[in-house]
mmCIF file of C-alpha atoms in Angstrom:
data_model
loop_
_atom_site.group_PDB
_atom_site.id
_atom_site.type_symbol
_atom_site.label_atom_id
_atom_site.label_comp_id
_atom_site.label_asym_id
_atom_site.label_seq_id
_atom_site.Cartn_x
_atom_site.Cartn_y
_atom_site.Cartn_z
ATOM 1 C CA MET A 971 0.000 0.000 0.000
ATOM 2 C CA LYS A 972 1.355 3.391 -0.971
ATOM 3 C CA ARG A 973 0.732 6.574 1.022
ATOM 4 C CA ILE A 974 1.594 10.149 0.077
ATOM 5 C CA LEU A 975 2.148 12.488 3.004
ATOM 6 C CA LEU A 976 2.863 16.222 3.101
ATOM 7 C CA PHE A 977 4.743 17.530 6.126
ATOM 8 C CA ILE A 978 5.156 21.301 6.479
ATOM 9 C CA ILE A 979 6.576 23.305 9.350
ATOM 10 C CA SER A 980 5.160 26.816 9.299
ATOM 11 C CA SER A 981 6.230 30.058 10.933
ATOM 12 C CA PHE A 982 4.137 31.899 13.493
ATOM 13 C CA ALA A 983 3.977 35.228 15.308
ATOM 14 C CA SER A 984 7.307 37.068 15.146
ATOM 15 C CA PHE A 985 9.324 33.949 15.840
ATOM 16 C CA SER A 986 10.290 32.252 12.584
ATOM 17 C CA PHE A 987 11.999 28.978 11.926
ATOM 18 C CA SER A 988 12.591 26.697 9.008
ATOM 19 C CA GLN A 989 9.839 26.285 6.464
ATOM 20 C CA SER A 990 11.347 23.269 4.777
ATOM 21 C CA THR A 991 8.636 21.136 3.250
ATOM 22 C CA PHE A 992 8.876 17.374 3.002
ATOM 23 C CA THR A 993 6.677 15.387 0.670
ATOM 24 C CA VAL A 994 6.827 11.729 1.578
ATOM 25 C CA THR A 995 5.551 8.742 -0.365
ATOM 26 C CA THR A 996 5.491 5.527 1.648
ATOM 27 C CA THR A 997 5.115 1.899 0.664
ATOM 28 C CA GLY A 998 4.404 -0.857 3.171
ATOM 29 C CA THR A 999 4.043 1.395 6.224
ATOM 30 C CA THR A 1000 1.299 1.791 8.820
ATOM 31 C CA SER A 1001 -0.168 4.931 10.356
ATOM 32 C CA GLN A 1002 2.127 4.419 13.365
ATOM 33 C CA ILE A 1003 5.201 4.289 11.124
ATOM 34 C CA ASP A 1004 3.971 7.329 9.200
ATOM 35 C CA SER A 1005 3.691 9.196 12.503
ATOM 36 C CA ALA A 1006 7.333 8.403 13.316
ATOM 37 C CA ILE A 1007 8.376 9.568 9.835
ATOM 38 C CA ASN A 1008 6.397 12.765 10.349
ATOM 39 C CA TYR A 1009 8.165 13.306 13.669
ATOM 40 C CA ALA A 1010 11.610 12.836 12.085
ATOM 41 C CA THR A 1011 10.913 15.150 9.143
ATOM 42 C CA ASN A 1012 9.620 17.765 11.586
ATOM 43 C CA ILE A 1013 12.949 17.623 13.419
ATOM 44 C CA TRP A 1014 14.923 18.177 10.215
ATOM 45 C CA SER A 1015 12.505 20.932 9.192
ATOM 46 C CA GLN A 1016 13.708 22.984 12.135
ATOM 47 C CA TYR A 1017 17.250 23.030 10.819
ATOM 48 C CA LEU A 1018 17.043 23.145 7.012
ATOM 49 C CA ASN A 1019 16.077 26.238 5.059
ATOM 50 C CA SER A 1020 14.994 25.370 1.531
ATOM 51 C CA THR A 1021 12.382 26.879 -0.750
ATOM 52 C CA VAL A 1022 12.161 23.655 -2.774
ATOM 53 C CA PRO A 1023 10.251 20.727 -1.235
ATOM 54 C CA ILE A 1024 12.386 17.729 -0.284
ATOM 55 C CA LYS A 1025 10.859 14.569 -1.742
ATOM 56 C CA LEU A 1026 11.285 11.270 0.102
ATOM 57 C CA ASN A 1027 10.335 7.828 -1.133
ATOM 58 C CA VAL A 1028 10.166 5.476 1.864
ATOM 59 C CA ILE A 1029 9.949 1.700 1.374
ATOM 60 C CA TYR A 1030 9.299 -0.462 4.427
ATOM 61 C CA THR A 1031 10.440 -3.945 3.498
ATOM 62 C CA ASN A 1032 12.503 -6.903 4.676
ATOM 63 C CA LEU A 1033 16.223 -6.146 4.251
ATOM 64 C CA GLY A 1034 17.560 -9.159 6.097
ATOM 65 C CA ALA A 1035 19.210 -9.518 9.468
ATOM 66 C CA THR A 1036 22.061 -7.003 9.422
ATOM 67 C CA VAL A 1037 20.751 -3.746 7.915
ATOM 68 C CA LEU A 1038 18.439 -1.288 9.662
ATOM 69 C CA GLY A 1039 18.077 1.117 6.754
ATOM 70 C CA THR A 1040 19.619 2.173 3.454
ATOM 71 C CA THR A 1041 19.320 5.469 1.607
ATOM 72 C CA LEU A 1042 19.950 6.007 -2.100
ATOM 73 C CA PRO A 1043 20.152 9.723 -3.012
ATOM 74 C CA ASN A 1044 19.266 11.199 -6.357
ATOM 75 C CA GLY A 1045 22.026 13.492 -7.599
ATOM 76 C CA ARG A 1046 23.163 16.251 -9.925
ATOM 77 C CA THR A 1047 26.505 17.455 -11.252
ATOM 78 C CA ASN A 1048 27.287 20.818 -12.911
ATOM 79 C CA PHE A 1049 23.803 22.225 -12.363
ATOM 80 C CA THR A 1050 23.171 25.941 -12.747
ATOM 81 C CA GLY A 1051 24.549 27.695 -9.694
ATOM 82 C CA ALA A 1052 26.656 24.736 -8.534
ATOM 83 C CA PRO A 1053 29.414 26.084 -6.244
ATOM 84 C CA ASP A 1054 31.832 23.370 -7.430
ATOM 85 C CA SER A 1055 32.071 21.893 -10.914
ATOM 86 C CA GLU A 1056 32.640 18.202 -11.566
ATOM 87 C CA VAL A 1057 31.368 17.397 -8.077
ATOM 88 C CA GLY A 1058 28.281 15.322 -7.286
ATOM 89 C CA TYR A 1059 25.563 16.939 -5.158
ATOM 90 C CA PRO A 1060 22.480 15.190 -3.778
ATOM 91 C CA THR A 1061 19.483 16.560 -5.625
ATOM 92 C CA SER A 1062 17.869 17.795 -2.401
ATOM 93 C CA LEU A 1063 20.888 20.058 -1.871
ATOM 94 C CA ALA A 1064 21.233 20.992 -5.545
ATOM 95 C CA ASN A 1065 17.575 22.045 -5.544
ATOM 96 C CA SER A 1066 18.074 24.108 -2.405
ATOM 97 C CA ILE A 1067 21.164 25.848 -3.801
ATOM 98 C CA SER A 1068 19.629 26.573 -7.208
ATOM 99 C CA GLY A 1069 16.224 27.509 -5.803
ATOM 100 C CA VAL A 1070 14.419 25.451 -8.446
ATOM 101 C CA GLU A 1071 13.352 21.832 -8.747
ATOM 102 C CA LEU A 1072 15.953 20.176 -10.954
ATOM 103 C CA ASN A 1073 14.294 16.750 -10.911
ATOM 104 C CA PRO A 1074 10.558 17.146 -11.571
ATOM 105 C CA GLY A 1075 8.764 13.838 -11.383
ATOM 106 C CA GLU A 1076 11.600 12.184 -9.435
ATOM 107 C CA PHE A 1077 12.219 11.641 -5.738
ATOM 108 C CA ASP A 1078 15.239 13.211 -4.060
ATOM 109 C CA MET A 1079 16.018 10.025 -2.165
ATOM 110 C CA ASP A 1080 14.807 6.467 -1.694
ATOM 111 C CA ILE A 1081 14.904 5.384 1.955
ATOM 112 C CA TYR A 1082 14.586 1.670 2.668
ATOM 113 C CA MET A 1083 13.699 0.735 6.257
ATOM 114 C CA ASN A 1084 13.971 -2.886 7.383
ATOM 115 C CA SER A 1085 10.580 -4.369 8.295
ATOM 116 C CA SER A 1086 12.259 -7.296 10.059
ATOM 117 C CA SER A 1087 13.951 -5.081 12.688
ATOM 118 C CA ASN A 1088 12.662 -4.880 16.244
ATOM 119 C CA TRP A 1089 11.470 -1.288 15.944
ATOM 120 C CA TYR A 1090 10.194 1.074 18.586
ATOM 121 C CA PHE A 1091 7.852 3.497 16.819
ATOM 122 C CA GLY A 1092 7.183 5.743 19.802
ATOM 123 C CA LEU A 1093 8.221 9.378 19.696
ATOM 124 C CA ASP A 1094 9.620 9.743 23.211
ATOM 125 C CA GLY A 1095 12.921 7.909 22.692
ATOM 126 C CA ASN A 1096 12.120 5.301 25.353
ATOM 127 C CA ALA A 1097 13.057 2.407 23.090
ATOM 128 C CA GLY A 1098 14.416 0.089 25.772
ATOM 129 C CA ALA A 1099 15.707 -3.092 24.114
ATOM 130 C CA GLN A 1100 14.065 -2.157 20.820
ATOM 131 C CA VAL A 1101 15.549 -0.061 17.999
ATOM 132 C CA ASP A 1102 14.382 3.553 17.927
ATOM 133 C CA PHE A 1103 12.869 4.102 14.480
ATOM 134 C CA VAL A 1104 13.075 7.906 14.681
ATOM 135 C CA THR A 1105 16.815 7.768 15.415
ATOM 136 C CA VAL A 1106 17.542 5.518 12.439
ATOM 137 C CA PHE A 1107 15.283 7.487 10.103
ATOM 138 C CA LEU A 1108 16.943 10.782 11.086
ATOM 139 C CA HIS A 1109 20.298 9.159 10.331
ATOM 140 C CA GLU A 1110 19.181 7.794 6.958
ATOM 141 C CA MET A 1111 17.885 11.197 5.900
ATOM 142 C CA VAL A 1112 21.402 12.622 6.334
ATOM 143 C CA HIS A 1113 22.660 10.391 3.521
ATOM 144 C CA GLY A 1114 19.965 11.770 1.251
ATOM 145 C CA LEU A 1115 20.909 15.308 2.285
ATOM 146 C CA GLY A 1116 24.555 14.859 1.348
ATOM 147 C CA GLY A 1117 26.356 12.703 3.889
ATOM 148 C CA ILE A 1118 27.579 10.288 1.259
ATOM 149 C CA SER A 1119 30.917 9.338 -0.321
ATOM 150 C CA PHE A 1120 31.770 7.900 -3.731
ATOM 151 C CA GLY A 1121 34.926 6.281 -2.409
ATOM 152 C CA LYS A 1122 35.429 2.598 -3.164
ATOM 153 C CA VAL A 1123 38.004 -0.148 -2.750
ATOM 154 C CA GLU A 1124 37.957 -3.179 -5.021
ATOM 155 C CA ASN A 1125 40.819 -5.615 -5.626
ATOM 156 C CA ASN A 1126 42.966 -3.326 -3.450
ATOM 157 C CA LEU A 1127 42.401 -0.404 -5.820
ATOM 158 C CA GLY A 1128 40.944 2.729 -4.346
ATOM 159 C CA SER A 1129 38.791 5.061 -6.403
ATOM 160 C CA PHE A 1130 36.309 7.898 -6.339
ATOM 161 C CA GLY A 1131 33.370 8.097 -8.727
ATOM 162 C CA MET A 1132 33.692 4.521 -9.946
ATOM 163 C CA LEU A 1133 30.651 3.032 -8.240
ATOM 164 C CA THR A 1134 28.507 0.991 -10.596
ATOM 165 C CA LEU A 1135 24.930 -0.261 -10.547
ATOM 166 C CA ALA A 1136 26.309 -3.523 -9.196
ATOM 167 C CA ASP A 1137 27.494 -1.621 -6.098
ATOM 168 C CA ILE A 1138 24.013 -0.276 -5.377
ATOM 169 C CA PRO A 1139 22.336 -2.810 -3.075
ATOM 170 C CA LEU A 1140 18.724 -1.936 -3.900
ATOM 171 C CA PRO A 1141 16.801 -0.549 -6.885
ATOM 172 C CA THR A 1142 16.267 3.193 -7.219
ATOM 173 C CA SER A 1143 13.066 4.885 -8.299
ATOM 174 C CA PHE A 1144 15.099 7.311 -10.441
ATOM 175 C CA SER A 1145 17.917 7.191 -12.953
ATOM 176 C CA VAL A 1146 21.403 7.449 -11.463
ATOM 177 C CA ASN A 1147 22.196 11.053 -12.338
ATOM 178 C CA PHE A 1148 25.712 11.421 -10.940
ATOM 179 C CA GLU A 1149 28.277 11.653 -13.711
ATOM 180 C CA PRO A 1150 30.888 8.864 -13.691
ATOM 181 C CA GLY A 1151 34.311 9.749 -12.386
ATOM 182 C CA VAL A 1152 33.157 12.495 -10.009
ATOM 183 C CA HIS A 1153 33.369 12.533 -6.244
ATOM 184 C CA THR A 1154 30.737 14.009 -3.947
ATOM 185 C CA ILE A 1155 30.659 17.358 -2.186
ATOM 186 C CA TRP A 1156 31.129 15.382 1.066
ATOM 187 C CA ASP A 1157 34.288 13.832 -0.393
ATOM 188 C CA ASN A 1158 35.568 17.360 -1.089
ATOM 189 C CA PHE A 1159 36.235 17.754 2.637
ATOM 190 C CA LEU A 1160 38.014 14.457 3.327
ATOM 191 C CA ILE A 1161 41.684 14.736 4.257
ATOM 192 C CA ASN A 1162 44.236 12.420 5.820
ATOM 193 C CA GLY A 1163 46.299 13.033 8.929
ATOM 194 C CA ASN A 1164 48.882 14.886 6.829
ATOM 195 C CA ASN A 1165 46.265 17.423 5.656
ATOM 196 C CA GLN A 1166 46.253 15.952 2.157
ATOM 197 C CA ASP A 1167 42.998 15.947 0.160
ATOM 198 C CA ILE A 1168 42.385 12.310 -0.600
ATOM 199 C CA VAL A 1169 40.334 13.191 -3.711
ATOM 200 C CA ASP A 1170 43.318 15.037 -5.183
ATOM 201 C CA SER A 1171 44.381 12.736 -8.010
ATOM 202 C CA LEU A 1172 47.734 14.532 -8.260
ATOM 203 C CA ILE A 1173 48.521 13.195 -4.788
ATOM 204 C CA PHE A 1174 46.607 9.918 -4.850
ATOM 205 C CA GLN A 1175 45.938 8.635 -8.329
ATOM 206 C CA ASN A 1176 42.355 7.596 -8.885
ATOM 207 C CA ILE A 1177 42.120 3.800 -9.146
ATOM 208 C CA SER A 1178 45.343 3.026 -7.298
ATOM 209 C CA ASN A 1179 46.791 1.037 -4.416
ATOM 210 C CA ALA A 1180 47.860 4.288 -2.760
ATOM 211 C CA LEU A 1181 44.276 5.555 -2.683
ATOM 212 C CA ALA A 1182 43.033 2.210 -1.339
ATOM 213 C CA ASN A 1183 45.530 2.532 1.507
ATOM 214 C CA GLU A 1184 44.226 6.011 2.345
ATOM 215 C CA ILE A 1185 40.566 5.000 2.257
ATOM 216 C CA GLN A 1186 41.336 2.112 4.630
ATOM 217 C CA SER A 1187 43.849 3.967 6.797
ATOM 218 C CA GLY A 1188 41.723 4.869 9.809
ATOM 219 C CA ASP A 1189 43.250 8.331 9.463
ATOM 220 C CA ILE A 1190 40.626 10.345 7.557
ATOM 221 C CA TYR A 1191 39.047 13.604 8.742
ATOM 222 C CA PHE A 1192 36.406 16.119 7.641
ATOM 223 C CA ASN A 1193 38.048 19.540 7.320
ATOM 224 C CA GLY A 1194 35.001 21.738 6.753
ATOM 225 C CA PRO A 1195 35.438 24.963 8.748
ATOM 226 C CA ASN A 1196 31.979 24.872 10.330
ATOM 227 C CA ALA A 1197 32.162 21.234 11.389
ATOM 228 C CA THR A 1198 35.662 21.869 12.748
ATOM 229 C CA ALA A 1199 34.524 24.923 14.703
ATOM 230 C CA ALA A 1200 31.680 22.885 16.207
ATOM 231 C CA ASN A 1201 34.229 20.234 17.225
ATOM 232 C CA ALA A 1202 36.289 22.654 19.323
ATOM 233 C CA GLY A 1203 38.636 23.423 16.437
ATOM 234 C CA VAL A 1204 39.537 19.771 15.787
ATOM 235 C CA TYR A 1205 38.853 18.107 12.444
ATOM 236 C CA PRO A 1206 36.070 15.543 13.055
ATOM 237 C CA LYS A 1207 37.314 12.031 12.429
ATOM 238 C CA ILE A 1208 35.683 9.982 9.644
ATOM 239 C CA TYR A 1209 34.946 6.263 9.846
ATOM 240 C CA ALA A 1210 37.592 4.652 7.600
ATOM 241 C CA PRO A 1211 38.245 1.089 8.820
ATOM 242 C CA ALA A 1212 40.985 -1.206 7.570
ATOM 243 C CA ALA A 1213 38.476 -3.152 5.475
ATOM 244 C CA TRP A 1214 36.385 -0.872 3.247
ATOM 245 C CA THR A 1215 32.649 -1.476 3.671
ATOM 246 C CA ILE A 1216 30.168 -0.124 1.150
ATOM 247 C CA GLY A 1217 27.614 2.152 2.766
ATOM 248 C CA SER A 1218 29.713 2.664 5.901
ATOM 249 C CA SER A 1219 33.305 3.629 5.060
ATOM 250 C CA LEU A 1220 33.777 7.399 4.550
ATOM 251 C CA HIS A 1221 30.010 7.979 4.874
ATOM 252 C CA HIS A 1222 30.035 8.600 8.633
ATOM 253 C CA PHE A 1223 31.818 10.156 11.553
ATOM 254 C CA ASP A 1224 34.017 7.795 13.535
ATOM 255 C CA GLU A 1225 32.230 5.582 16.053
ATOM 256 C CA VAL A 1226 35.004 5.670 18.667
ATOM 257 C CA THR A 1227 35.445 9.442 18.475
ATOM 258 C CA PHE A 1228 31.715 10.065 18.913
ATOM 259 C CA PRO A 1229 30.501 7.195 21.146
ATOM 260 C CA GLN A 1230 27.099 6.521 22.642
ATOM 261 C CA GLY A 1231 26.016 9.478 24.744
ATOM 262 C CA ASP A 1232 27.975 12.035 22.732
ATOM 263 C CA GLU A 1233 25.765 14.783 21.323
ATOM 264 C CA ASN A 1234 27.203 14.013 17.873
ATOM 265 C CA GLU A 1235 26.539 10.262 17.916
ATOM 266 C CA LEU A 1236 23.635 10.319 15.419
ATOM 267 C CA PHE A 1237 25.813 10.151 12.297
ATOM 268 C CA THR A 1238 28.079 7.243 13.205
ATOM 269 C CA PRO A 1239 27.853 3.893 11.384
ATOM 270 C CA PHE A 1240 26.524 1.693 14.203
ATOM 271 C CA LEU A 1241 23.409 2.310 16.245
ATOM 272 C CA SER A 1242 24.426 2.574 19.895
ATOM 273 C CA GLY A 1243 21.349 4.108 21.489
ATOM 274 C CA VAL A 1244 18.706 6.751 20.981
ATOM 275 C CA SER A 1245 19.692 10.079 19.435
ATOM 276 C CA GLN A 1246 17.081 12.464 18.103
ATOM 277 C CA PHE A 1247 19.406 15.490 17.846
ATOM 278 C CA PRO A 1248 21.639 15.994 14.773
ATOM 279 C CA GLY A 1249 24.493 17.385 16.828
ATOM 280 C CA PRO A 1250 26.517 20.544 16.160
ATOM 281 C CA VAL A 1251 29.293 18.766 14.221
ATOM 282 C CA LEU A 1252 26.840 17.288 11.722
ATOM 283 C CA LEU A 1253 25.000 20.592 11.403
ATOM 284 C CA GLY A 1254 28.341 22.268 10.732
ATOM 285 C CA ALA A 1255 29.187 19.692 8.088
ATOM 286 C CA LEU A 1256 25.854 20.297 6.354
ATOM 287 C CA VAL A 1257 26.639 24.015 6.223
ATOM 288 C CA ASP A 1258 30.073 23.187 4.806
ATOM 289 C CA ILE A 1259 28.609 21.154 1.932
ATOM 290 C CA GLY A 1260 26.134 23.912 1.104
ATOM 291 C CA TRP A 1261 23.005 23.728 3.241
ATOM 292 C CA ASP A 1262 21.478 26.842 4.760
ATOM 293 C CA ILE A 1263 20.914 25.984 8.417
ATOM 294 C CA ASN A 1264 18.331 27.874 10.428
ATOM 295 C CA SER A 1265 20.037 29.999 13.086
ATOM 296 C CA ASN A 1266 16.899 30.109 15.259
ATOM 297 C CA VAL A 1267 17.540 26.613 16.578
ATOM 298 C CA GLY A 1268 20.521 27.779 18.600
ATOM 299 C CA LEU A 1269 23.296 27.642 16.023
ATOM 300 C CA ASP A 1270 24.771 30.558 14.114
ATOM 301 C CA LYS A 1271 24.560 29.455 10.487
ATOM 302 C CA HIS A 1272 27.571 31.611 9.650
ATOM 303 C CA GLY A 1273 29.896 29.649 11.877
ATOM 304 C CA ILE A 1274 27.883 27.198 13.947
ATOM 305 C CA ASN A 1275 28.948 29.156 17.016
ATOM 306 C CA GLU A 1276 26.833 27.596 19.755
ATOM 307 C CA VAL A 1277 24.755 30.014 21.778
ATOM 308 C CA VAL A 1278 22.149 27.618 23.128
ATOM 309 C CA VAL A 1279 21.645 24.047 21.967
ATOM 310 C CA ALA A 1280 18.521 22.328 23.276
ATOM 311 C CA TYR A 1281 17.872 18.681 22.480
ATOM 312 C CA PRO A 1282 16.005 16.547 21.745
ATOM 313 C CA ASN A 1283 13.747 18.983 19.944
ATOM 314 C CA PRO A 1284 10.886 18.044 19.804
ATOM 315 C CA ALA A 1285 11.166 17.012 23.456
ATOM 316 C CA SER A 1286 8.907 15.134 25.830
ATOM 317 C CA ASP A 1287 9.738 14.821 29.543
ATOM 318 C CA ILE A 1288 13.356 16.013 29.529
ATOM 319 C CA ILE A 1289 15.303 18.572 27.504
ATOM 320 C CA ASN A 1290 19.086 18.896 27.580
ATOM 321 C CA ILE A 1291 20.467 22.419 27.344
ATOM 322 C CA LYS A 1292 23.981 23.538 26.507
ATOM 323 C CA PHE A 1293 24.995 27.199 26.328
ATOM 324 C CA VAL A 1294 28.042 29.434 26.123
ATOM 325 C CA LYS A 1295 29.432 31.816 28.693
ATOM 326 C CA GLY A 1296 27.431 35.028 28.872
ATOM 327 C CA VAL A 1297 23.992 33.445 28.509
ATOM 328 C CA GLU A 1298 21.600 34.613 31.217
ATOM 329 C CA ASN A 1299 17.887 34.654 32.055
ATOM 330 C CA LEU A 1300 17.203 31.417 30.215
ATOM 331 C CA MET A 1301 13.508 30.582 30.351
ATOM 332 C CA LEU A 1302 10.703 28.808 28.530
ATOM 333 C CA THR A 1303 7.538 30.748 27.688
ATOM 334 C CA ASP A 1304 4.353 29.953 25.841
ATOM 335 C CA LEU A 1305 3.474 31.793 22.631
ATOM 336 C CA GLN A 1306 1.699 34.505 24.598
ATOM 337 C CA GLY A 1307 4.883 35.245 26.554
ATOM 338 C CA LYS A 1308 3.837 33.595 29.838
ATOM 339 C CA ILE A 1309 6.792 32.027 31.648
ATOM 340 C CA VAL A 1310 6.199 28.299 32.105
ATOM 341 C CA LEU A 1311 9.750 27.409 33.233
ATOM 342 C CA GLY A 1312 12.332 29.836 34.543
ATOM 343 C CA ASN A 1313 15.963 29.562 35.578
ATOM 344 C CA LEU A 1314 16.776 26.793 33.120
ATOM 345 C CA ILE A 1315 20.116 25.147 33.802
ATOM 346 C CA GLN A 1316 22.956 23.664 31.775
ATOM 347 C CA GLY A 1317 22.168 19.967 31.531
ATOM 348 C CA LYS A 1318 18.850 18.187 31.986
ATOM 349 C CA ASN A 1319 15.664 20.170 32.596
ATOM 350 C CA ASN A 1320 12.359 18.560 33.584
ATOM 351 C CA LEU A 1321 9.408 19.288 31.271
ATOM 352 C CA ARG A 1322 6.877 17.037 32.993
ATOM 353 C CA GLY A 1323 3.498 18.682 33.385
ATOM 354 C CA LEU A 1324 3.788 20.918 30.335
ATOM 355 C CA ASN A 1325 1.180 20.560 27.623
ATOM 356 C CA SER A 1326 2.145 19.506 24.119
ATOM 357 C CA GLY A 1327 2.762 22.384 21.745
ATOM 358 C CA ASN A 1328 5.253 25.040 20.693
ATOM 359 C CA TYR A 1329 7.178 27.096 23.225
ATOM 360 C CA ILE A 1330 9.856 29.774 23.091
ATOM 361 C CA LEU A 1331 13.246 29.269 24.712
ATOM 362 C CA SER A 1332 14.655 32.752 25.309
ATOM 363 C CA GLY A 1333 17.390 34.527 27.172
ATOM 364 C CA THR A 1334 20.187 37.030 26.743
ATOM 365 C CA LEU A 1335 23.761 36.695 25.534
ATOM 366 C CA ASN A 1336 25.887 39.554 26.835
ATOM 367 C CA LYS A 1337 22.607 41.441 27.430
ATOM 368 C CA ASN A 1338 21.420 40.863 23.837
ATOM 369 C CA PRO A 1339 18.141 38.908 23.590
ATOM 370 C CA PHE A 1340 17.758 35.732 21.557
ATOM 371 C CA SER A 1341 15.068 33.100 21.169
ATOM 372 C CA GLN A 1342 14.358 29.787 19.522
ATOM 373 C CA ILE A 1343 11.435 27.414 19.142
ATOM 374 C CA ILE A 1344 11.036 24.339 21.339
ATOM 375 C CA MET A 1345 8.445 21.716 20.469
ATOM 376 C CA ILE A 1346 7.019 19.538 23.249
ATOM 377 C CA ASN A 1347 5.077 16.359 22.588
#
């Protein structure tokens, strides 16, 4: 059974946030699964600013015993307004940059979710021994938004842009529109421990043993300035194990560097818990590859300088708050300006007793007021 859903986050009063629109077509889901998808797209809608709807094709089907989800992004190269030539962009990002729909009649990404997994479809993150569907779906969406590499190792030869249809594990609903021989915009920011660009064919010849060694070196980093700033000035480490694995190697941040409980754990290759917050490093990386990130969620889109980060958002019983020196008078008000929680602290804050809805987290930074939207379920 196929469902078509339209999820829109709107602005209200004088407090604006992202108006990203997601159109979602689902196959094999239930209303409970659709609700979890809606919840996940609402989270991403807070962060992404795009005038072009982002089109998801979600297939809920049996993928076997080892895979929770797989995302196949549509793509474009050398589109009008592309910041970098001969570089592959996911179509969702290319559309956002160009301001027009470059792929009418096609989805921006196909997301396969494994129907044989022991899913928890609740929205509160209390998954227990089950697998939190919202966490995995948020993660899979990142691949469709641009967290994807075209690196490959085969017969001990490393390459970029040499993936074939045989390498794609599942069918796509669209033609493969990346030009052969190109690397992705994500790959543009991959360096080794010697600050060498691993996509630079003058340093590491494409289709070579030397490039295979780099891809499998365990010494690869993302050098985007915004992601680096969000990681305390340190290049975030990329997952690059000794044995290249399609769909995992180079596509994620390193599992050991960002372990379970770290605010940046969402975009690591192995599920280690519940995480319904993208994390500042991932948000910085999305800005680096070209996304416009909404500054009203507590991150300065011009540098991902953290003022206040509140997560998860939407929240339920607990919200975690992190803020920089100089923040004062932090409080939660309703949309009419009535204070519902005052004197919010760094760390966990109890939301029990508050009604579901939209609230305003506000305060001052060096006496200058700021605010952002908090959603409570």
